PDB file of C-alpha atoms in Angstrom:
ATOM      1  CA  UNK A  24     -41.838   4.990  15.639  1.00 65.00           C
ATOM      2  CA  UNK A  25     -38.655   2.062  15.706  1.00 65.00           C
ATOM      3  CA  UNK A  26     -39.344   1.073  12.669  1.00 64.00           C
ATOM      4  CA  UNK A  27     -38.593   4.726  11.198  1.00 66.00           C
ATOM      5  CA  UNK A  28     -35.222   3.886  14.223  1.00 46.00           C
ATOM      6  CA  UNK A  29     -33.242   1.408  12.690  1.00 57.00           C
ATOM      7  CA  UNK A  30     -33.691   2.480   8.931  1.00 49.00           C
ATOM      8  CA  UNK A  31     -32.531   5.945  10.108  1.00 50.00           C
ATOM      9  CA  UNK A  32     -29.617   4.484  11.710  1.00 47.00           C
ATOM     10  CA  UNK A  33     -29.084   1.587   8.806  1.00 54.00           C
ATOM     11  CA  UNK A  34     -29.310   4.832   6.239  1.00 56.00           C
ATOM     12  CA  UNK A  35     -26.522   6.098   8.654  1.00 54.00           C
ATOM     13  CA  UNK A  36     -24.780   3.280   9.115  1.00 54.00           C
ATOM     14  CA  UNK A  37     -24.406   2.589   4.727  1.00 69.00           C
ATOM     15  CA  UNK A  38     -23.905   6.526   5.570  1.00 73.00           C
ATOM     16  CA  UNK A  39     -20.502   6.304   6.816  1.00 71.00           C
ATOM     17  CA  UNK A  40     -19.361   2.988   4.545  1.00 82.00           C
ATOM     18  CA  UNK A  41     -19.971   5.054   1.672  1.00 78.00           C
ATOM     19  CA  UNK A  42     -18.038   7.631   2.856  1.00 84.00           C
ATOM     20  CA  UNK A  43     -15.396   5.540   4.485  1.00 87.00           C
ATOM     21  CA  UNK A  44     -14.527   3.737   0.984  1.00 85.00           C
ATOM     22  CA  UNK A  45     -15.375   7.385  -1.269  1.00 85.00           C
ATOM     23  CA  UNK A  46     -12.367   9.660   0.392  1.00 87.00           C
ATOM     24  CA  UNK A  47     -10.561   6.476   2.143  1.00 90.00           C
ATOM     25  CA  UNK A  48     -10.017   4.540  -0.885  1.00 91.00           C
ATOM     26  CA  UNK A  49     -11.103   6.173  -3.883  1.00 89.00           C
ATOM     27  CA  UNK A  50      -9.551   9.625  -3.321  1.00 91.00           C
ATOM     28  CA  UNK A  51      -7.084   8.867  -0.273  1.00 93.00           C
ATOM     29  CA  UNK A  52      -8.038  11.862   0.660  1.00 92.00           C
ATOM     30  CA  UNK A  53      -4.676  13.060   3.701  1.00 93.00           C
ATOM     31  CA  UNK A  54      -3.211   9.925   3.402  1.00 96.00           C
ATOM     32  CA  UNK A  55       0.295   9.689   1.846  1.00 97.00           C
ATOM     33  CA  UNK A  56       0.575   9.465  -1.672  1.00 96.00           C
ATOM     34  CA  UNK A  57       3.302  10.074  -4.997  1.00 96.00           C
ATOM     35  CA  UNK A  58       5.472  13.259  -3.647  1.00 96.00           C
ATOM     36  CA  UNK A  59       7.266  15.846  -5.828  1.00 94.00           C
ATOM     37  CA  UNK A  60      10.942  14.777  -6.658  1.00 95.00           C
ATOM     38  CA  UNK A  61      11.862  15.844 -10.170  1.00 95.00           C
ATOM     39  CA  UNK A  62      14.251  12.128 -10.597  1.00 97.00           C
ATOM     40  CA  UNK A  63      12.569   9.839  -8.347  1.00 97.00           C
ATOM     41  CA  UNK A  64       9.808   7.418  -8.147  1.00 98.00           C
ATOM     42  CA  UNK A  65       8.815   5.401  -4.807  1.00 98.00           C
ATOM     43  CA  UNK A  66       8.619   1.477  -5.722  1.00 98.00           C
ATOM     44  CA  UNK A  67       6.342  -0.866  -2.796  1.00 98.00           C
ATOM     45  CA  UNK A  68       5.305  -4.455  -2.519  1.00 98.00           C
ATOM     46  CA  UNK A  69       2.193  -5.942  -0.469  1.00 98.00           C
ATOM     47  CA  UNK A  70       1.948  -8.722   0.721  1.00 98.00           C
ATOM     48  CA  UNK A  71       5.445 -10.811   0.947  1.00 97.00           C
ATOM     49  CA  UNK A  72       7.384 -12.143   2.332  1.00 98.00           C
ATOM     50  CA  UNK A  73       7.447 -14.635  -0.421  1.00 98.00           C
ATOM     51  CA  UNK A  74       9.160 -16.987  -2.179  1.00 97.00           C
ATOM     52  CA  UNK A  75       9.661 -14.741  -4.793  1.00 97.00           C
ATOM     53  CA  UNK A  76      10.933 -12.018  -2.739  1.00 98.00           C
ATOM     54  CA  UNK A  77      15.054 -13.948  -3.271  1.00 98.00           C
ATOM     55  CA  UNK A  78      13.730 -13.397  -6.854  1.00 98.00           C
ATOM     56  CA  UNK A  79      12.727  -9.396  -5.707  1.00 98.00           C
ATOM     57  CA  UNK A  80      16.012  -8.763  -3.987  1.00 98.00           C
ATOM     58  CA  UNK A  81      18.676  -9.535  -6.934  1.00 98.00           C
ATOM     59  CA  UNK A  82      16.619  -7.800  -9.919  1.00 98.00           C
ATOM     60  CA  UNK A  83      16.556  -4.362  -6.985  1.00 98.00           C
ATOM     61  CA  UNK A  84      20.457  -5.084  -6.321  1.00 98.00           C
ATOM     62  CA  UNK A  85      21.567  -5.534  -9.618  1.00 98.00           C
ATOM     63  CA  UNK A  86      20.135  -2.259 -10.469  1.00 98.00           C
ATOM     64  CA  UNK A  87      21.174  -0.779  -7.321  1.00 97.00           C
ATOM     65  CA  UNK A  88      17.148   0.240  -6.389  1.00 98.00           C
ATOM     66  CA  UNK A  89      15.589   0.360  -2.763  1.00 98.00           C
ATOM     67  CA  UNK A  90      11.949  -0.499  -2.328  1.00 98.00           C
ATOM     68  CA  UNK A  91       9.173  -0.551   0.625  1.00 98.00           C
ATOM     69  CA  UNK A  92       7.893  -3.691   0.608  1.00 98.00           C
ATOM     70  CA  UNK A  93       4.384  -3.324   3.144  1.00 98.00           C
ATOM     71  CA  UNK A  94       4.248  -7.499   4.829  1.00 98.00           C
ATOM     72  CA  UNK A  95       1.382  -9.700   6.310  1.00 98.00           C
ATOM     73  CA  UNK A  96       1.951 -11.192  10.097  1.00 97.00           C
ATOM     74  CA  UNK A  97       1.630 -14.554   8.801  1.00 98.00           C
ATOM     75  CA  UNK A  98       4.127 -14.298   6.041  1.00 98.00           C
ATOM     76  CA  UNK A  99       6.894 -13.188   8.283  1.00 97.00           C
ATOM     77  CA  UNK A 100       6.267 -15.189  10.770  1.00 97.00           C
ATOM     78  CA  UNK A 101       6.268 -17.426   8.348  1.00 98.00           C
ATOM     79  CA  UNK A 102       9.277 -16.184   6.167  1.00 98.00           C
ATOM     80  CA  UNK A 103      11.616 -14.642   8.866  1.00 97.00           C
ATOM     81  CA  UNK A 104      14.637 -15.683   6.462  1.00 97.00           C
ATOM     82  CA  UNK A 105      13.192 -13.669   3.624  1.00 98.00           C
ATOM     83  CA  UNK A 106      11.741 -11.036   6.350  1.00 97.00           C
ATOM     84  CA  UNK A 107      15.766 -10.322   7.492  1.00 97.00           C
ATOM     85  CA  UNK A 108      16.856 -10.498   4.077  1.00 98.00           C
ATOM     86  CA  UNK A 109      14.823  -7.435   3.818  1.00 98.00           C
ATOM     87  CA  UNK A 110      15.574  -5.288   6.864  1.00 96.00           C
ATOM     88  CA  UNK A 111      20.130  -6.740   5.911  1.00 97.00           C
ATOM     89  CA  UNK A 112      19.885  -5.058   2.074  1.00 98.00           C
ATOM     90  CA  UNK A 113      18.554  -1.345   3.304  1.00 97.00           C
ATOM     91  CA  UNK A 114      14.460  -1.948   1.948  1.00 98.00           C
ATOM     92  CA  UNK A 115      11.770  -0.488   3.860  1.00 97.00           C
ATOM     93  CA  UNK A 116       9.883  -2.150   5.756  1.00 97.00           C
ATOM     94  CA  UNK A 117       6.328  -1.240   6.387  1.00 97.00           C
ATOM     95  CA  UNK A 118       3.278  -2.700   7.966  1.00 97.00           C
ATOM     96  CA  UNK A 119      -0.011  -4.155   5.095  1.00 98.00           C
ATOM     97  CA  UNK A 120      -1.091  -5.481   8.388  1.00 97.00           C
ATOM     98  CA  UNK A 121      -1.941  -8.226  10.361  1.00 97.00           C
ATOM     99  CA  UNK A 122      -4.901 -10.088   7.589  1.00 97.00           C
ATOM    100  CA  UNK A 123      -5.260  -9.464   4.188  1.00 97.00           C
ATOM    101  CA  UNK A 124      -8.836  -8.854   4.340  1.00 96.00           C
ATOM    102  CA  UNK A 125     -10.518  -5.211   2.828  1.00 96.00           C
ATOM    103  CA  UNK A 126     -10.805  -3.018   6.274  1.00 96.00           C
ATOM    104  CA  UNK A 127     -14.828  -4.003   5.966  1.00 95.00           C
ATOM    105  CA  UNK A 128     -14.946  -7.478   6.512  1.00 96.00           C
ATOM    106  CA  UNK A 129     -13.136  -6.597   9.926  1.00 97.00           C
ATOM    107  CA  UNK A 130     -14.825  -6.016  13.658  1.00 97.00           C
ATOM    108  CA  UNK A 131     -13.673  -2.808  15.303  1.00 97.00           C
ATOM    109  CA  UNK A 132     -11.078  -4.688  17.586  1.00 97.00           C
ATOM    110  CA  UNK A 133      -9.708  -6.802  14.444  1.00 98.00           C
ATOM    111  CA  UNK A 134      -9.456  -3.315  12.949  1.00 98.00           C
ATOM    112  CA  UNK A 135      -7.576  -1.807  16.152  1.00 97.00           C
ATOM    113  CA  UNK A 136      -4.927  -4.954  15.535  1.00 97.00           C
ATOM    114  CA  UNK A 137      -4.817  -5.249  12.544  1.00 97.00           C
ATOM    115  CA  UNK A 138      -3.089  -1.290  12.718  1.00 97.00           C
ATOM    116  CA  UNK A 139      -1.381  -1.392  15.718  1.00 95.00           C
ATOM    117  CA  UNK A 140       1.109  -4.731  14.171  1.00 95.00           C
ATOM    118  CA  UNK A 141       4.539  -3.650  12.536  1.00 95.00           C
ATOM    119  CA  UNK A 142       7.407  -5.916  11.371  1.00 94.00           C
ATOM    120  CA  UNK A 143       9.393  -3.165  13.930  1.00 88.00           C
ATOM    121  CA  UNK A 144       7.087  -4.189  17.190  1.00 81.00           C
ATOM    122  CA  UNK A 145       3.570  -3.988  17.889  1.00 63.00           C
ATOM    123  CA  UNK A 146       5.019  -0.703  20.744  1.00 59.00           C
ATOM    124  CA  UNK A 147       2.945   1.979  19.635  1.00 59.00           C
ATOM    125  CA  UNK A 148       5.534   4.098  17.751  1.00 60.00           C
ATOM    126  CA  UNK A 149       5.046   7.026  15.421  1.00 65.00           C
ATOM    127  CA  UNK A 150       5.623   7.527  12.004  1.00 72.00           C
ATOM    128  CA  UNK A 151       4.937   3.799  10.753  1.00 93.00           C
ATOM    129  CA  UNK A 152       3.256   3.256   7.480  1.00 97.00           C
ATOM    130  CA  UNK A 153       0.311   0.828   7.138  1.00 98.00           C
ATOM    131  CA  UNK A 154      -1.270  -0.455   3.858  1.00 98.00           C
ATOM    132  CA  UNK A 155      -4.638  -1.198   4.835  1.00 98.00           C
ATOM    133  CA  UNK A 156      -5.441  -4.756   1.974  1.00 98.00           C
ATOM    134  CA  UNK A 157      -6.757  -3.375  -1.246  1.00 96.00           C
ATOM    135  CA  UNK A 158      -6.385   0.369   0.190  1.00 96.00           C
ATOM    136  CA  UNK A 159     -10.151  -0.749   2.020  1.00 96.00           C
ATOM    137  CA  UNK A 160     -11.377   1.462   5.125  1.00 96.00           C
ATOM    138  CA  UNK A 161     -13.418   1.402   7.310  1.00 96.00           C
ATOM    139  CA  UNK A 162     -15.992   4.511   8.919  1.00 96.00           C
ATOM    140  CA  UNK A 163     -13.387   3.780  11.952  1.00 97.00           C
ATOM    141  CA  UNK A 164      -9.768   2.950  10.574  1.00 97.00           C
ATOM    142  CA  UNK A 165      -8.105   6.969  10.149  1.00 96.00           C
ATOM    143  CA  UNK A 166      -9.529   7.440  13.419  1.00 96.00           C
ATOM    144  CA  UNK A 167      -7.311   3.736  14.887  1.00 97.00           C
ATOM    145  CA  UNK A 168      -4.839   4.524  12.511  1.00 96.00           C
ATOM    146  CA  UNK A 169      -3.800   8.024  14.675  1.00 94.00           C
ATOM    147  CA  UNK A 170      -4.555   6.338  17.929  1.00 95.00           C
ATOM    148  CA  UNK A 171      -1.850   3.544  17.109  1.00 94.00           C
ATOM    149  CA  UNK A 172       0.364   6.381  15.866  1.00 93.00           C
ATOM    150  CA  UNK A 173       0.210   5.042  12.149  1.00 94.00           C
ATOM    151  CA  UNK A 174       0.265   7.287   8.847  1.00 96.00           C
ATOM    152  CA  UNK A 175      -1.837   5.171   6.473  1.00 98.00           C
ATOM    153  CA  UNK A 176      -0.235   5.356   2.306  1.00 98.00           C
ATOM    154  CA  UNK A 177      -1.500   4.684  -0.825  1.00 97.00           C
ATOM    155  CA  UNK A 178      -0.504   4.581  -4.465  1.00 97.00           C
ATOM    156  CA  UNK A 179      -0.435   6.604  -7.562  1.00 95.00           C
ATOM    157  CA  UNK A 180       0.145   3.764  -9.517  1.00 96.00           C
ATOM    158  CA  UNK A 181      -0.789   0.308 -10.234  1.00 96.00           C
ATOM    159  CA  UNK A 182       1.848  -2.045 -11.389  1.00 97.00           C
ATOM    160  CA  UNK A 183      -1.606  -4.812 -12.556  1.00 97.00           C
ATOM    161  CA  UNK A 184       1.136  -7.431 -11.572  1.00 98.00           C
ATOM    162  CA  UNK A 185      -2.122  -9.860 -10.669  1.00 96.00           C
ATOM    163  CA  UNK A 186      -3.191  -9.925 -14.406  1.00 96.00           C
ATOM    164  CA  UNK A 187      -2.587 -12.433 -16.270  1.00 94.00           C
ATOM    165  CA  UNK A 188      -0.887 -10.369 -18.877  1.00 97.00           C
ATOM    166  CA  UNK A 189       2.336 -10.162 -19.563  1.00 98.00           C
ATOM    167  CA  UNK A 190       5.231  -8.655 -18.128  1.00 98.00           C
ATOM    168  CA  UNK A 191       6.418  -6.557 -21.143  1.00 98.00           C
ATOM    169  CA  UNK A 192       2.764  -5.007 -21.437  1.00 98.00           C
ATOM    170  CA  UNK A 193       2.645  -4.004 -17.936  1.00 98.00           C
ATOM    171  CA  UNK A 194       5.414  -2.360 -17.956  1.00 98.00           C
ATOM    172  CA  UNK A 195       5.237  -0.642 -21.244  1.00 98.00           C
ATOM    173  CA  UNK A 196       1.473   0.332 -19.687  1.00 97.00           C
ATOM    174  CA  UNK A 197       2.877   0.874 -16.067  1.00 98.00           C
ATOM    175  CA  UNK A 198       5.442   3.600 -17.034  1.00 98.00           C
ATOM    176  CA  UNK A 199       2.587   5.180 -19.309  1.00 97.00           C
ATOM    177  CA  UNK A 200       1.045   6.003 -16.203  1.00 95.00           C
ATOM    178  CA  UNK A 201       4.340   6.828 -14.200  1.00 96.00           C
ATOM    179  CA  UNK A 202       5.504  10.328 -13.411  1.00 96.00           C
ATOM    180  CA  UNK A 203       8.580  11.612 -11.245  1.00 98.00           C
ATOM    181  CA  UNK A 204       7.693  11.260  -7.715  1.00 97.00           C
ATOM    182  CA  UNK A 205       5.380   8.806  -7.927  1.00 97.00           C
ATOM    183  CA  UNK A 206       4.173   5.690  -5.707  1.00 98.00           C
ATOM    184  CA  UNK A 207       3.745   2.512  -7.476  1.00 98.00           C
ATOM    185  CA  UNK A 208       1.809  -0.342  -6.395  1.00 98.00           C
ATOM    186  CA  UNK A 209       3.792  -4.584  -6.880  1.00 98.00           C
ATOM    187  CA  UNK A 210       3.042  -7.552  -5.541  1.00 98.00           C
ATOM    188  CA  UNK A 211       5.659  -9.442  -3.349  1.00 98.00           C
ATOM    189  CA  UNK A 212       4.297 -13.282  -4.506  1.00 97.00           C
ATOM    190  CA  UNK A 213       2.920 -13.256  -8.299  1.00 98.00           C
ATOM    191  CA  UNK A 214       5.519 -15.171 -10.575  1.00 98.00           C
ATOM    192  CA  UNK A 215       5.728 -12.529 -13.188  1.00 98.00           C
ATOM    193  CA  UNK A 216       6.809  -9.307 -10.893  1.00 98.00           C
ATOM    194  CA  UNK A 217      10.476 -10.462 -11.240  1.00 98.00           C
ATOM    195  CA  UNK A 218      10.626  -9.898 -14.996  1.00 98.00           C
ATOM    196  CA  UNK A 219       7.896  -7.352 -15.208  1.00 98.00           C
ATOM    197  CA  UNK A 220      10.781  -5.108 -12.155  1.00 98.00           C
ATOM    198  CA  UNK A 221      13.780  -5.796 -14.535  1.00 98.00           C
ATOM    199  CA  UNK A 222      11.465  -4.246 -17.365  1.00 98.00           C
ATOM    200  CA  UNK A 223      10.299  -1.096 -15.602  1.00 98.00           C
ATOM    201  CA  UNK A 224      13.882  -0.550 -13.337  1.00 98.00           C
ATOM    202  CA  UNK A 225      15.174  -0.530 -16.822  1.00 98.00           C
ATOM    203  CA  UNK A 226      12.778   2.327 -17.657  1.00 98.00           C
ATOM    204  CA  UNK A 227      13.069   4.773 -15.504  1.00 98.00           C
ATOM    205  CA  UNK A 228      16.381   4.425 -15.780  1.00 98.00           C
ATOM    206  CA  UNK A 229      16.216   4.847 -19.797  1.00 97.00           C
ATOM    207  CA  UNK A 230      13.984   8.772 -18.238  1.00 97.00           C
ATOM    208  CA  UNK A 231      16.719   9.336 -15.466  1.00 97.00           C
ATOM    209  CA  UNK A 232      14.781   8.201 -12.720  1.00 98.00           C
ATOM    210  CA  UNK A 233      15.272   6.253  -9.670  1.00 97.00           C
ATOM    211  CA  UNK A 234      13.303   3.935  -7.601  1.00 98.00           C
ATOM    212  CA  UNK A 235      14.184   4.529  -3.990  1.00 98.00           C
ATOM    213  CA  UNK A 236      12.876   3.592  -0.509  1.00 98.00           C
ATOM    214  CA  UNK A 237       9.212   5.493  -0.098  1.00 97.00           C
ATOM    215  CA  UNK A 238      10.718   7.091   2.822  1.00 96.00           C
ATOM    216  CA  UNK A 239      13.607   8.605   0.239  1.00 97.00           C
ATOM    217  CA  UNK A 240      11.007  10.095  -2.203  1.00 96.00           C
ATOM    218  CA  UNK A 241       8.975  11.282   0.095  1.00 95.00           C
ATOM    219  CA  UNK A 242       5.557  10.905   0.113  1.00 96.00           C
ATOM    220  CA  UNK A 243       2.941  13.716   0.747  1.00 96.00           C
ATOM    221  CA  UNK A 244       0.085  14.553   2.312  1.00 96.00           C
ATOM    222  CA  UNK A 245      -2.534  13.947  -0.623  1.00 95.00           C
ATOM    223  CA  UNK A 246      -5.027  16.848  -0.936  1.00 92.00           C
ATOM    224  CA  UNK A 247      -7.942  17.862  -2.509  1.00 87.00           C
ATOM    225  CA  UNK A 248      -6.398  18.439  -6.269  1.00 88.00           C
ATOM    226  CA  UNK A 249      -4.775  14.916  -6.395  1.00 88.00           C
ATOM    227  CA  UNK A 250      -8.085  13.360  -3.872  1.00 89.00           C
ATOM    228  CA  UNK A 251     -10.098  14.371  -7.055  1.00 88.00           C
ATOM    229  CA  UNK A 252      -8.305  13.287  -9.674  1.00 86.00           C
ATOM    230  CA  UNK A 253      -7.692   9.655  -7.812  1.00 89.00           C
ATOM    231  CA  UNK A 254     -11.381   9.436  -7.419  1.00 84.00           C
ATOM    232  CA  UNK A 255     -12.321  10.739 -11.478  1.00 80.00           C
ATOM    233  CA  UNK A 256      -9.993   7.466 -11.897  1.00 78.00           C
ATOM    234  CA  UNK A 257     -11.706   5.206  -9.133  1.00 72.00           C
ATOM    235  CA  UNK A 258     -14.739   5.270 -10.692  1.00 63.00           C
ATOM    236  CA  UNK A 259     -14.270   5.475 -14.311  1.00 55.00           C
ATOM    237  CA  UNK A 260     -14.550   9.011 -14.747  1.00 47.00           C
TER     238      UNK A 260
END
């Protein structure tokens, strides 16, 4: 009897974890994603600030573009000048959390601290955004973000700047995948990103698209149709 109860509890736990990944990360149901703007895309940067931040700011300024930076608490604490520079340039600052860990590797009380932190202060404030590291979800992620007054913000196009591919190849692939209203995922840190960013902005200009902050897109909630499309992409369908 005890064994059946334990096996049942284990099975329920594994099902909850699988559903969190399936619905929360892969499908992104009800998270904020791509918008419907005909002339804009949102460029977003994870993991900063970094020693690469000034280069990214210079490229954005040269093109007259705006972006959204999802920053990490330890990086923001270690590089306050870079954080101030992002804010001073008018870019949108949002949270990537206190730890760059998948949500499943955080205890519930740690994930509460993770989703509650924001670079503009930890006070509960509606409308602030949180992008989970790796997009990862635990069974508690959406509940905790809701309780913290946050919105989970994902993306629909990846710049893949964590790979070893040349900037020109990455830019071509990204421009081929994005559409008007897309939310593009880039990173503040890789050496390739400034060059990639410059090429992307040139390509967007040629298509008549502007790079804007996420709140200027604006993003839309991911519904069932878009979620099913994300599932096919996530699992190779």
